[in-house]
PDB file of C-alpha atoms and ligand atoms in Angstrom:
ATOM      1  CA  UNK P 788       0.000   0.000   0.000  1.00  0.00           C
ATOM      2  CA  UNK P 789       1.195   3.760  -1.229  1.00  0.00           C
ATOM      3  CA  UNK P 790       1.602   5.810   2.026  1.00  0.00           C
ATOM      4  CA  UNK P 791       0.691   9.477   1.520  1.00  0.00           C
ATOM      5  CA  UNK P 792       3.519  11.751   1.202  1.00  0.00           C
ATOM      6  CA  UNK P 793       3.125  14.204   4.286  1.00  0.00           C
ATOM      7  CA  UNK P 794       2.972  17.792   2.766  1.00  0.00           C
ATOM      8  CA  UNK P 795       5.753  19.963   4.187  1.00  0.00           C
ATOM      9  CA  UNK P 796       5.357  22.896   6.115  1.00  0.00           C
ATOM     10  CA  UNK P 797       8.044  26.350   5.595  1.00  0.00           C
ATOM     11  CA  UNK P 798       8.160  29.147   8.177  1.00  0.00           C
ATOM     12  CA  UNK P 799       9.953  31.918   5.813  1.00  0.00           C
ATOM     13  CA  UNK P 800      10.551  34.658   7.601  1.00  0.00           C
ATOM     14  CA  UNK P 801      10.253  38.485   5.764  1.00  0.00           C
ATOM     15  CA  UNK P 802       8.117  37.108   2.744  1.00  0.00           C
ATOM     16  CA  UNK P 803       6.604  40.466   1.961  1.00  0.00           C
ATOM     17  CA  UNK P 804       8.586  41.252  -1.032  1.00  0.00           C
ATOM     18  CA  UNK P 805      12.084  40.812  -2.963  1.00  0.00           C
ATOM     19  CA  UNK P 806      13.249  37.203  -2.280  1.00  0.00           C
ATOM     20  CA  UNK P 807      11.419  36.346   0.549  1.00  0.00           C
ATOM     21  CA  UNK P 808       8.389  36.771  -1.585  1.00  0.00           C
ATOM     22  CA  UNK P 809       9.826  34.477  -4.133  1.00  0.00           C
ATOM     23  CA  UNK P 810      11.069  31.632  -1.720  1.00  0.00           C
ATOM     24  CA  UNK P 811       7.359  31.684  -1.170  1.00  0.00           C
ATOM     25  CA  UNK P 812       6.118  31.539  -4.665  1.00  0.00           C
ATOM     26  CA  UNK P 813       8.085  28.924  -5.303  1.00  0.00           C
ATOM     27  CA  UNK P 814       7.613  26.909  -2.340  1.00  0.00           C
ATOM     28  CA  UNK P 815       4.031  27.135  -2.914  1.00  0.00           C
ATOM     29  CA  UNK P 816       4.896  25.580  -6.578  1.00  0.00           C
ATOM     30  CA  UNK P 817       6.502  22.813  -4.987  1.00  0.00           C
ATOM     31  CA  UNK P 818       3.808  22.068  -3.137  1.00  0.00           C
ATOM     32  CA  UNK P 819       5.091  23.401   0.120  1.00  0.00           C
ATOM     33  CA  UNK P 820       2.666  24.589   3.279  1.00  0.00           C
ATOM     34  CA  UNK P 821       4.076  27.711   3.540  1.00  0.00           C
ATOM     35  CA  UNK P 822       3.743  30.388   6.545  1.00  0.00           C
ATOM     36  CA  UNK P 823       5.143  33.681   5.744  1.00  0.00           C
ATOM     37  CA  UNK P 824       5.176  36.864   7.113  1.00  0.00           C
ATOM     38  CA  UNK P 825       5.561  40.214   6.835  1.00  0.00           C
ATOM     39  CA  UNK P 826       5.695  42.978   8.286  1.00  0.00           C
ATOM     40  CA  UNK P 827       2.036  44.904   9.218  1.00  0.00           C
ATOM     41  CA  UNK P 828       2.681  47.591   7.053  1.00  0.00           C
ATOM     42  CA  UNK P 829       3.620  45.334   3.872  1.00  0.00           C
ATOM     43  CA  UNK P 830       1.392  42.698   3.790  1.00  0.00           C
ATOM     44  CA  UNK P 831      -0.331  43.457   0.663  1.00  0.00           C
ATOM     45  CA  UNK P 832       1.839  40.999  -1.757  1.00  0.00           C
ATOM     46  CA  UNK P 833       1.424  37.712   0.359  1.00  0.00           C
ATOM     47  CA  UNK P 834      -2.365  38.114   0.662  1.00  0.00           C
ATOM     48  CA  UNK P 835      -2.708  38.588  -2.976  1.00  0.00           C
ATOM     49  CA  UNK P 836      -0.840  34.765  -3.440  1.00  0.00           C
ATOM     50  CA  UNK P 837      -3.008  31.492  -3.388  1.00  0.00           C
ATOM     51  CA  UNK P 838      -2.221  28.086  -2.504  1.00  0.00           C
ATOM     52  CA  UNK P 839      -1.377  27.005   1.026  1.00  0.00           C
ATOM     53  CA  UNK P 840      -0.143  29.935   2.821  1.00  0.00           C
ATOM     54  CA  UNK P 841      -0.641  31.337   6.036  1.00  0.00           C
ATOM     55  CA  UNK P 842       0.181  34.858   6.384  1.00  0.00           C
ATOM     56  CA  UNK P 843       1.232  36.200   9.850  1.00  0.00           C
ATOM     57  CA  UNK P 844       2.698  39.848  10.532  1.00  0.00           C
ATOM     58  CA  UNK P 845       6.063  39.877  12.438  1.00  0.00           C
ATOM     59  CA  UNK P 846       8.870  42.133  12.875  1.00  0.00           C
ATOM     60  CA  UNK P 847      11.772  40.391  13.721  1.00  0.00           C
ATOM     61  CA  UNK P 848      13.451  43.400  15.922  1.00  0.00           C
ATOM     62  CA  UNK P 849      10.398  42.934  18.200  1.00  0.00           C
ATOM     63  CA  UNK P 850      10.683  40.199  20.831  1.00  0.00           C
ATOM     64  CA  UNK P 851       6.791  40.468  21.376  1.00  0.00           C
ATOM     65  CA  UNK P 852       5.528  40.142  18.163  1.00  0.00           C
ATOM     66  CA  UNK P 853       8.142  36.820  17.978  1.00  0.00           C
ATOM     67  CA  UNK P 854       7.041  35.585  21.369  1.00  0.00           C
ATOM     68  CA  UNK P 855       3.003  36.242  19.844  1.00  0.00           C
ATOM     69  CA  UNK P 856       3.775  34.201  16.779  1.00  0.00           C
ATOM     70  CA  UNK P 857       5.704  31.298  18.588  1.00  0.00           C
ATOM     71  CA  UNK P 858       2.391  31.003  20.759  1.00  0.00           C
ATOM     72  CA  UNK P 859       0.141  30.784  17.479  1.00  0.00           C
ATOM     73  CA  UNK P 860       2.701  28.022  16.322  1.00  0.00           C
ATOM     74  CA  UNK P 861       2.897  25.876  19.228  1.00  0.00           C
ATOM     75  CA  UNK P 862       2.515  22.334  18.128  1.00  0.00           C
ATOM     76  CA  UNK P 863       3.105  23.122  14.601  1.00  0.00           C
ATOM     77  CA  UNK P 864       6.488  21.298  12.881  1.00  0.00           C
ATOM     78  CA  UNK P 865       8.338  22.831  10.362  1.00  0.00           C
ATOM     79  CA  UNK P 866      10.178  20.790   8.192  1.00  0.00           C
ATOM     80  CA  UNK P 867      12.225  24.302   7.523  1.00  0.00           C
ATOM     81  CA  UNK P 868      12.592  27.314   9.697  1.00  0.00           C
ATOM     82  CA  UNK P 869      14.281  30.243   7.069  1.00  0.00           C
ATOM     83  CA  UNK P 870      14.538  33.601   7.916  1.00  0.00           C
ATOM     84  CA  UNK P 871      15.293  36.168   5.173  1.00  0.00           C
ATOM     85  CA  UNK P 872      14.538  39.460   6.437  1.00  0.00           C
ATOM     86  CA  UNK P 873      17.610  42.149   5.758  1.00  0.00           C
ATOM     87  CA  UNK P 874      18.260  45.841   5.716  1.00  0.00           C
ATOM     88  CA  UNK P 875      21.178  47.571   4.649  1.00  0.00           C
ATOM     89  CA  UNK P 876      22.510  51.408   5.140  1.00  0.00           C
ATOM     90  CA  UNK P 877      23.763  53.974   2.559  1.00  0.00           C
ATOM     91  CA  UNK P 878      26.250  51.982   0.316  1.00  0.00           C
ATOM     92  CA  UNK P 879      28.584  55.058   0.346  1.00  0.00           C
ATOM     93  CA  UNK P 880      28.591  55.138   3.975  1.00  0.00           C
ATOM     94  CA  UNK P 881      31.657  53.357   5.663  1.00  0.00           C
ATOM     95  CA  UNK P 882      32.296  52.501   8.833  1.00  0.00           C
ATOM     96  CA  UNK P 883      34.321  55.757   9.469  1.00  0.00           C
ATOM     97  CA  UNK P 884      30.935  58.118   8.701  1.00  0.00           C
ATOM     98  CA  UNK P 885      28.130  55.767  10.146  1.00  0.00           C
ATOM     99  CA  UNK P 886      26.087  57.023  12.664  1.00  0.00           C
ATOM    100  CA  UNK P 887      25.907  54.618  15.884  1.00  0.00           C
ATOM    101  CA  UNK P 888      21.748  54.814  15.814  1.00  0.00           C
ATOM    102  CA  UNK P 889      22.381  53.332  11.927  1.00  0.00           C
ATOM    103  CA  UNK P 890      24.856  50.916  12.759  1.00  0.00           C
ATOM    104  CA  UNK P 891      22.862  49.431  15.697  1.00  0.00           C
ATOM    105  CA  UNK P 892      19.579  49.085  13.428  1.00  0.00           C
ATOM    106  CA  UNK P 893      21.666  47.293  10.786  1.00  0.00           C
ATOM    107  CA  UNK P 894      23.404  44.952  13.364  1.00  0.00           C
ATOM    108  CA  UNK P 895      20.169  44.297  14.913  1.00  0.00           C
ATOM    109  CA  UNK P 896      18.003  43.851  12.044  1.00  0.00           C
ATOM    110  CA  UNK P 897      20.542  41.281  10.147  1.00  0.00           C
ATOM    111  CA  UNK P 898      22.695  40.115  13.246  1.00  0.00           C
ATOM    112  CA  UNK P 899      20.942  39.484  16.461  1.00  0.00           C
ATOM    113  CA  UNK P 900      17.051  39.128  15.254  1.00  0.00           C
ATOM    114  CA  UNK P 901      17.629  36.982  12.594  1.00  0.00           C
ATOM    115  CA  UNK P 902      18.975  34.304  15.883  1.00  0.00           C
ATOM    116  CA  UNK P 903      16.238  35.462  17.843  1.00  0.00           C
ATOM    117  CA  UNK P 904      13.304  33.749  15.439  1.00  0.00           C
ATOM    118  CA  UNK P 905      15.906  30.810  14.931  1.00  0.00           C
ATOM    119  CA  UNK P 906      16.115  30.745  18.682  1.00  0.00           C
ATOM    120  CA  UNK P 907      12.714  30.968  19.185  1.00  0.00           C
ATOM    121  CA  UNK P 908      11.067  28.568  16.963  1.00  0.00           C
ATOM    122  CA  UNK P 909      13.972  26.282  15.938  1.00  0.00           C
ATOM    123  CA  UNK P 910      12.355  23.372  18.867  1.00  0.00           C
ATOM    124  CA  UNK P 911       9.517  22.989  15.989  1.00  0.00           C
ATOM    125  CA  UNK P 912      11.658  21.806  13.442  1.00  0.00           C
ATOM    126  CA  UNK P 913      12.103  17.928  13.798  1.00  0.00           C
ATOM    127  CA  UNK P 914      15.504  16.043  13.434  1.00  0.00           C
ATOM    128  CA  UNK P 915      15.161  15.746   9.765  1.00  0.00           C
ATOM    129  CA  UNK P 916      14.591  19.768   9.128  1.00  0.00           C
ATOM    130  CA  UNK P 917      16.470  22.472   7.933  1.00  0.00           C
ATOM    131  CA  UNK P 918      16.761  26.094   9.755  1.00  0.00           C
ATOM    132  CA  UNK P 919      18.663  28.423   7.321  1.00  0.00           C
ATOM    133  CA  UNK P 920      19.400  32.454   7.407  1.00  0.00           C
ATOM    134  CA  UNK P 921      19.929  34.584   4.157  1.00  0.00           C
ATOM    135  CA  UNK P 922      22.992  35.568   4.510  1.00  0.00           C
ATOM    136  CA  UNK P 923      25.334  37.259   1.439  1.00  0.00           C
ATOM    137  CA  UNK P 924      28.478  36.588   0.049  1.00  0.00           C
ATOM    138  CA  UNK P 925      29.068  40.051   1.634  1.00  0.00           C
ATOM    139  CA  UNK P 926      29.011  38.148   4.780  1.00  0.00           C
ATOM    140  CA  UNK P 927      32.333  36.435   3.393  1.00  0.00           C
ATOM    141  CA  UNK P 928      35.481  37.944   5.501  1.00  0.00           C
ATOM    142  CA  UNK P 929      38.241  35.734   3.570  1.00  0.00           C
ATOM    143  CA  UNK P 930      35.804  37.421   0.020  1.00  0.00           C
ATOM    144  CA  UNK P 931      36.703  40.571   1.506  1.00  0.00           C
ATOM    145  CA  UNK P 932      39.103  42.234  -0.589  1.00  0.00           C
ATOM    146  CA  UNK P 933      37.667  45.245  -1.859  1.00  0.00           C
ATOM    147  CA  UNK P 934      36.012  46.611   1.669  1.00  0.00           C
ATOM    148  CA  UNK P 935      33.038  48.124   0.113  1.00  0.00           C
ATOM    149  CA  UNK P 936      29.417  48.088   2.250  1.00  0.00           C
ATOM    150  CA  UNK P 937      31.726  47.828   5.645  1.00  0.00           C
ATOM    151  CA  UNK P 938      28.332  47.521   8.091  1.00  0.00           C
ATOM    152  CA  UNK P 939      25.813  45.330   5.721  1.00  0.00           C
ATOM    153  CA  UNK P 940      28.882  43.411   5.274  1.00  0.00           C
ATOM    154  CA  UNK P 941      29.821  43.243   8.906  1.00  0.00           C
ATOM    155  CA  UNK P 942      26.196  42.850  10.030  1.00  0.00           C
ATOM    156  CA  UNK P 943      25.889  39.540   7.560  1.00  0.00           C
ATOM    157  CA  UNK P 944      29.742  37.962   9.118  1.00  0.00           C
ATOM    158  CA  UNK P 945      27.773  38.629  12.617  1.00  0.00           C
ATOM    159  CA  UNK P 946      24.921  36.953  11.371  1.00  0.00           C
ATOM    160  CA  UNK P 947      27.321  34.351  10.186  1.00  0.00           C
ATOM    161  CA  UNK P 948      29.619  33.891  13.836  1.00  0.00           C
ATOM    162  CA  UNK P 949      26.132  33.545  15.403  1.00  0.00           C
ATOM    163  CA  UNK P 950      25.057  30.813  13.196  1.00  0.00           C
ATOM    164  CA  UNK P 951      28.302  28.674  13.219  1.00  0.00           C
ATOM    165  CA  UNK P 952      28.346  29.443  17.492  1.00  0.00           C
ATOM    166  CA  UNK P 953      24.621  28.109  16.937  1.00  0.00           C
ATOM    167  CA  UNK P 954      25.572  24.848  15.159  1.00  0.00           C
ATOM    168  CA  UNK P 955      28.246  24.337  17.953  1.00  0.00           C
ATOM    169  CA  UNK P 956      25.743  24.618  20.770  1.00  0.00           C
ATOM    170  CA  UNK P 957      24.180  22.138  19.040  1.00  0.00           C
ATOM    171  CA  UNK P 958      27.156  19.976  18.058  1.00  0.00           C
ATOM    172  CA  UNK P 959      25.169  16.483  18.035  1.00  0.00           C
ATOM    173  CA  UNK P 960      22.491  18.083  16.429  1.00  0.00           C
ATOM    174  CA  UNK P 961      20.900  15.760  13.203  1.00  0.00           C
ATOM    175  CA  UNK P 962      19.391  19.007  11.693  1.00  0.00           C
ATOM    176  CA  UNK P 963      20.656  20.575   8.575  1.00  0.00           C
ATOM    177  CA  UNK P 964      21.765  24.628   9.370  1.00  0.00           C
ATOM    178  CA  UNK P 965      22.200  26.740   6.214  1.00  0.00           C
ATOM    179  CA  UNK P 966      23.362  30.006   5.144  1.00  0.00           C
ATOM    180  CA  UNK P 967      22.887  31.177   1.682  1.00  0.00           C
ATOM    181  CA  UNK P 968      24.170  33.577  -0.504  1.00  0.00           C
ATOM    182  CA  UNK P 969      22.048  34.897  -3.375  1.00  0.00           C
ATOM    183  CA  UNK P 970      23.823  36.395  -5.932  1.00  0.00           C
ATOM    184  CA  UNK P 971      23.606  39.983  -6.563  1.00  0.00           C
ATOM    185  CA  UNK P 972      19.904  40.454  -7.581  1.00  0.00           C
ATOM    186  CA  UNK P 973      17.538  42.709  -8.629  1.00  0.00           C
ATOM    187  CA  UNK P 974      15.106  43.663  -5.553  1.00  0.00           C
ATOM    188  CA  UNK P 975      14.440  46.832  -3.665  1.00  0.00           C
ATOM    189  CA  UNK P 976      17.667  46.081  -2.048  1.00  0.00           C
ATOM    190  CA  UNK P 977      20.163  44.548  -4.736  1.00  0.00           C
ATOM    191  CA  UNK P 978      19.241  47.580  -7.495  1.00  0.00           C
ATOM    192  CA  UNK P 979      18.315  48.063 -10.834  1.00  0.00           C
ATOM    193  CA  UNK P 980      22.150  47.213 -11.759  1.00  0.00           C
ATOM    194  CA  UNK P 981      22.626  43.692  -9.533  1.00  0.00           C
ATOM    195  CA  UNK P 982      23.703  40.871 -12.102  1.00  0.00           C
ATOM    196  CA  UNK P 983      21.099  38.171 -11.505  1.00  0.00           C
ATOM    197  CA  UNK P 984      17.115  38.345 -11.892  1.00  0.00           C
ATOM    198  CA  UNK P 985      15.022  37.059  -9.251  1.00  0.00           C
ATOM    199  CA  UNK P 986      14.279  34.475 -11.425  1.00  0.00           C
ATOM    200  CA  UNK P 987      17.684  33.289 -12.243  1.00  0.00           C
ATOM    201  CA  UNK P 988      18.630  33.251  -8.089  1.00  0.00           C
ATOM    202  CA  UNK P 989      15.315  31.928  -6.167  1.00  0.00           C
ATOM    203  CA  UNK P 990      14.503  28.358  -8.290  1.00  0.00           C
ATOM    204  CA  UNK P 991      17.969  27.581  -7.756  1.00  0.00           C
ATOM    205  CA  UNK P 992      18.885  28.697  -4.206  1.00  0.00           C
ATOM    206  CA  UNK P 993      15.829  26.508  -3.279  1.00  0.00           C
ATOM    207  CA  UNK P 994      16.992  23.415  -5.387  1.00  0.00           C
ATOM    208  CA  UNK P 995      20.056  24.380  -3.112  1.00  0.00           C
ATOM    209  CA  UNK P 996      18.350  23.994   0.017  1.00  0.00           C
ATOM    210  CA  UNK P 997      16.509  21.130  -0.987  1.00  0.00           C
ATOM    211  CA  UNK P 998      19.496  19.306  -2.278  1.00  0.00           C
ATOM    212  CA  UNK P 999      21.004  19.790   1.373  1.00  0.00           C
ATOM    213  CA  UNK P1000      18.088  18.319   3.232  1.00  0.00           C
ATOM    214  CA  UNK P1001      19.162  15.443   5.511  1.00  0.00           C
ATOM    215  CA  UNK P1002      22.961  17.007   5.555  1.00  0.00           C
ATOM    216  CA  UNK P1003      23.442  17.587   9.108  1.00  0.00           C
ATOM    217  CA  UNK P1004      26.052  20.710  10.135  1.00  0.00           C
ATOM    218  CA  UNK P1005      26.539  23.862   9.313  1.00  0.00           C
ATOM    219  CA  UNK P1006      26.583  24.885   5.130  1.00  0.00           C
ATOM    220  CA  UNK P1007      27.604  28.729   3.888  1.00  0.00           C
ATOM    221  CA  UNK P1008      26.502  28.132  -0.017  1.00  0.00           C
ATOM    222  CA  UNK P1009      25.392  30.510  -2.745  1.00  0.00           C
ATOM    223  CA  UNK P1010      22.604  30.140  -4.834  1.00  0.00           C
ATOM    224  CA  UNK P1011      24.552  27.572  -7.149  1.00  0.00           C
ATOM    225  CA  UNK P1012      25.536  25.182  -4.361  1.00  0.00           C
ATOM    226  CA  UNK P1013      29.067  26.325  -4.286  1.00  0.00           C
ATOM    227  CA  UNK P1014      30.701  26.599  -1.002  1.00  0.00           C
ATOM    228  CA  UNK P1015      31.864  30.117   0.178  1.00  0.00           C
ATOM    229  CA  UNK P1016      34.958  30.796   1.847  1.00  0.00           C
ATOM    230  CA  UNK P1017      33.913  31.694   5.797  1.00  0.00           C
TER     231      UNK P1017
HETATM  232  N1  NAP W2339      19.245  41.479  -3.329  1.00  0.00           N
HETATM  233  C1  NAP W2339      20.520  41.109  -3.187  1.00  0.00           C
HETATM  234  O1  NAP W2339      21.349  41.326  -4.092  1.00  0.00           O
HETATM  235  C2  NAP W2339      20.968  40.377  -1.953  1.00  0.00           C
HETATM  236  C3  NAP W2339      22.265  39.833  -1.956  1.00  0.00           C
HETATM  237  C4  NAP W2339      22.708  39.135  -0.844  1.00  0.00           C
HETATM  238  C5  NAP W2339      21.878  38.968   0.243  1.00  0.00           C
HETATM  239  N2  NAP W2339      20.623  39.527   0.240  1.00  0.00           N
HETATM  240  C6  NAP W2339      19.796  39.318   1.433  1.00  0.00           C
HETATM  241  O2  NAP W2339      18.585  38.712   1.057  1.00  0.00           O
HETATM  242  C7  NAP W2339      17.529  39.090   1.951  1.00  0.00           C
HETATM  243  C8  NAP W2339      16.372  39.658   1.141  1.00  0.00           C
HETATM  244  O3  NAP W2339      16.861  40.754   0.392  1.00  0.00           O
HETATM  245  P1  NAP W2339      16.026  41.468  -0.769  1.00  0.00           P
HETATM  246  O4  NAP W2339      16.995  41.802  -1.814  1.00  0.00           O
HETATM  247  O5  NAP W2339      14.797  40.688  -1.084  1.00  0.00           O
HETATM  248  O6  NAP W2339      15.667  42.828   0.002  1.00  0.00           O
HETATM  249  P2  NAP W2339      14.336  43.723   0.004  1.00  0.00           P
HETATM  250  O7  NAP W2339      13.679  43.675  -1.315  1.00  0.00           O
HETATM  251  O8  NAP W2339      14.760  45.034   0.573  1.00  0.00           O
HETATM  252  O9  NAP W2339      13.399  42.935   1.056  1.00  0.00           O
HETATM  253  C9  NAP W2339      13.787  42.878   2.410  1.00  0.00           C
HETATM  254  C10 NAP W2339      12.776  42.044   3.144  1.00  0.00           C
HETATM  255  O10 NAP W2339      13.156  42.003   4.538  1.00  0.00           O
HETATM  256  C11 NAP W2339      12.034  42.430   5.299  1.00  0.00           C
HETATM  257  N3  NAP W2339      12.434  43.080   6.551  1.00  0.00           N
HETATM  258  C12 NAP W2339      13.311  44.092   6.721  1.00  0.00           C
HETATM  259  N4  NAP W2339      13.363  44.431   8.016  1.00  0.00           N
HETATM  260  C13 NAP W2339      12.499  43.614   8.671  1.00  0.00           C
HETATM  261  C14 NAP W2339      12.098  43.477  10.018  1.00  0.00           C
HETATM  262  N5  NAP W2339      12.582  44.270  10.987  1.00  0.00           N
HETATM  263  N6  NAP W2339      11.185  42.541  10.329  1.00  0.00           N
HETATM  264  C15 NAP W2339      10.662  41.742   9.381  1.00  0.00           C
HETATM  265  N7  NAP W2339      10.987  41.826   8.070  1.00  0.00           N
HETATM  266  C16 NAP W2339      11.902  42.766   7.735  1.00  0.00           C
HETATM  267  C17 NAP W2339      11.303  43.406   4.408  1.00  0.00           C
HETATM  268  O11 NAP W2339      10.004  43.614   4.898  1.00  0.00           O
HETATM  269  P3  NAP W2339       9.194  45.022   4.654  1.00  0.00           P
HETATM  270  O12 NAP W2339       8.516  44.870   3.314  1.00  0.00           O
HETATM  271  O13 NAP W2339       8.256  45.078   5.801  1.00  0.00           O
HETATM  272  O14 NAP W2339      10.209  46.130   4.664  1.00  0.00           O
HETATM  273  C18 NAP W2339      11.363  42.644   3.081  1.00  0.00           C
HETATM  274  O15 NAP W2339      10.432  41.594   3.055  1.00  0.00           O
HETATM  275  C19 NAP W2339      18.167  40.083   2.923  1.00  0.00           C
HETATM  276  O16 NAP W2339      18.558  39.407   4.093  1.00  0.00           O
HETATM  277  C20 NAP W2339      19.382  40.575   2.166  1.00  0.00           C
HETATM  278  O17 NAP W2339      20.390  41.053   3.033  1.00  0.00           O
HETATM  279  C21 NAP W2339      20.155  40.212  -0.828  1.00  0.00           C
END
């Protein structure tokens, strides 16, 4: 007798637009369960998408609204926990002319609430589940040769330490732990100039992520599957 394959469930975390949005759409195509959120203010996208989505609001940088939508979850498994919300500051801005107000809402917005949700809800992803971060290859400091966007770029190596200090917390840990890299792509963020279509990053970065289910440890890949240099 055929047992029924279980749909999966996907919390994505910042779906509202750019990438996130995509990861949705195309989990949704794969005939994913998919939870997303947004933010309150920028919730119009997701709501317009059908299939099987939930949309919740959350803003990472607030520990209530996390703590609210852990309590809606409870008893819910994820088979992957990915959170994708970013910011970034003034590209012309180093670290020399930033002001501390800006550098703290970059750090916290990429660094430390990313780890929050992943701290929060990672006990409802089962042994055989993934829990990934977008990172960049920004986050890269052996790729840093040319020292342009200093705090993004210092926010996503943050993000980075915090993840591989995560995985060693976790040392005996079956579950897969991912962070990805991109590309350079066109989005609010990336700009009109970034090399890759959204198209020509998503389908792939999620054949990525889907290629490393079951791989247990800590992964820093781009959107090809290639390995990048910590
Ligand atoms: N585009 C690129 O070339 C590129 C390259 C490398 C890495 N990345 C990374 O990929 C991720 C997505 O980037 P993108 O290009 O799609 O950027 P984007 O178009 O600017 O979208 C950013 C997303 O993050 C959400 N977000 C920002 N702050 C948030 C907060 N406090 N709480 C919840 N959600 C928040 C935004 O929600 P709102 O709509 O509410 O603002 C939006 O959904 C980011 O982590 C970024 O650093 C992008």
């Amino acid at each position: 007798m055929q047992t029924a394959h279980p749909q999966k469930t996907v919390l994505l975390v910042g779906a509202s637009r750019g990438l996130g949005l995509a990861m949705t759409e195309e989990y949704l195509k794969r005939g994913w369960r998919v939870i997303a959120t947004g933010r309150p203010n920028s919730m119009d996208r997701l709501r317009r998408l059908d299939g099987a989505l939930e949309a919740e609001t959350l803003d990472i940088t607030l520990a209530g609204q996390v703590a609210d939508l852990r309590a809606r979850l409870a008893g819910r498994r994820l088979d992957m926990l990915f959170v994708n919300a970013g910011v970034k500051n003034d590209d012309r801005e180093t670290i020399a002319d930033v002001s501390t107000d800006e550098f703290v809402r970059v750090m916290v917005t990429n660094a430390l609430s990313p780890m929050r949700v992943i701290e929060a809800f990672q006990d409802l992803v089962p042994a055989s589940g993934t829990i990934g971060a977008m990172s960049s290859g920004q986050g890269s400091v052996a790729n840093n040769v040319n020292g342009s966007y200093e705090v993004y770029r210092g926010s996503k190596a943050a993000l980075n330490m915090f993840m591989r200090s995560f995985a060693a917390r976790h040392a005996d840990d079956p579950r897969t732990l991912l962070l990805m890299a991109p590309g350079w792509v066109r989005t609010d963020m990336g700009g009109p100039e970034a090399r890759l279509s959204i198209e020509e990053s998503i389908p792939k970065l999620v054949d990525t992520i889907e290629a490393y289910e079951g791989r247990s440890g800590l992964h820093y890949l781009d959107y090809l599957g290639r390995v990048v240099p910590w």
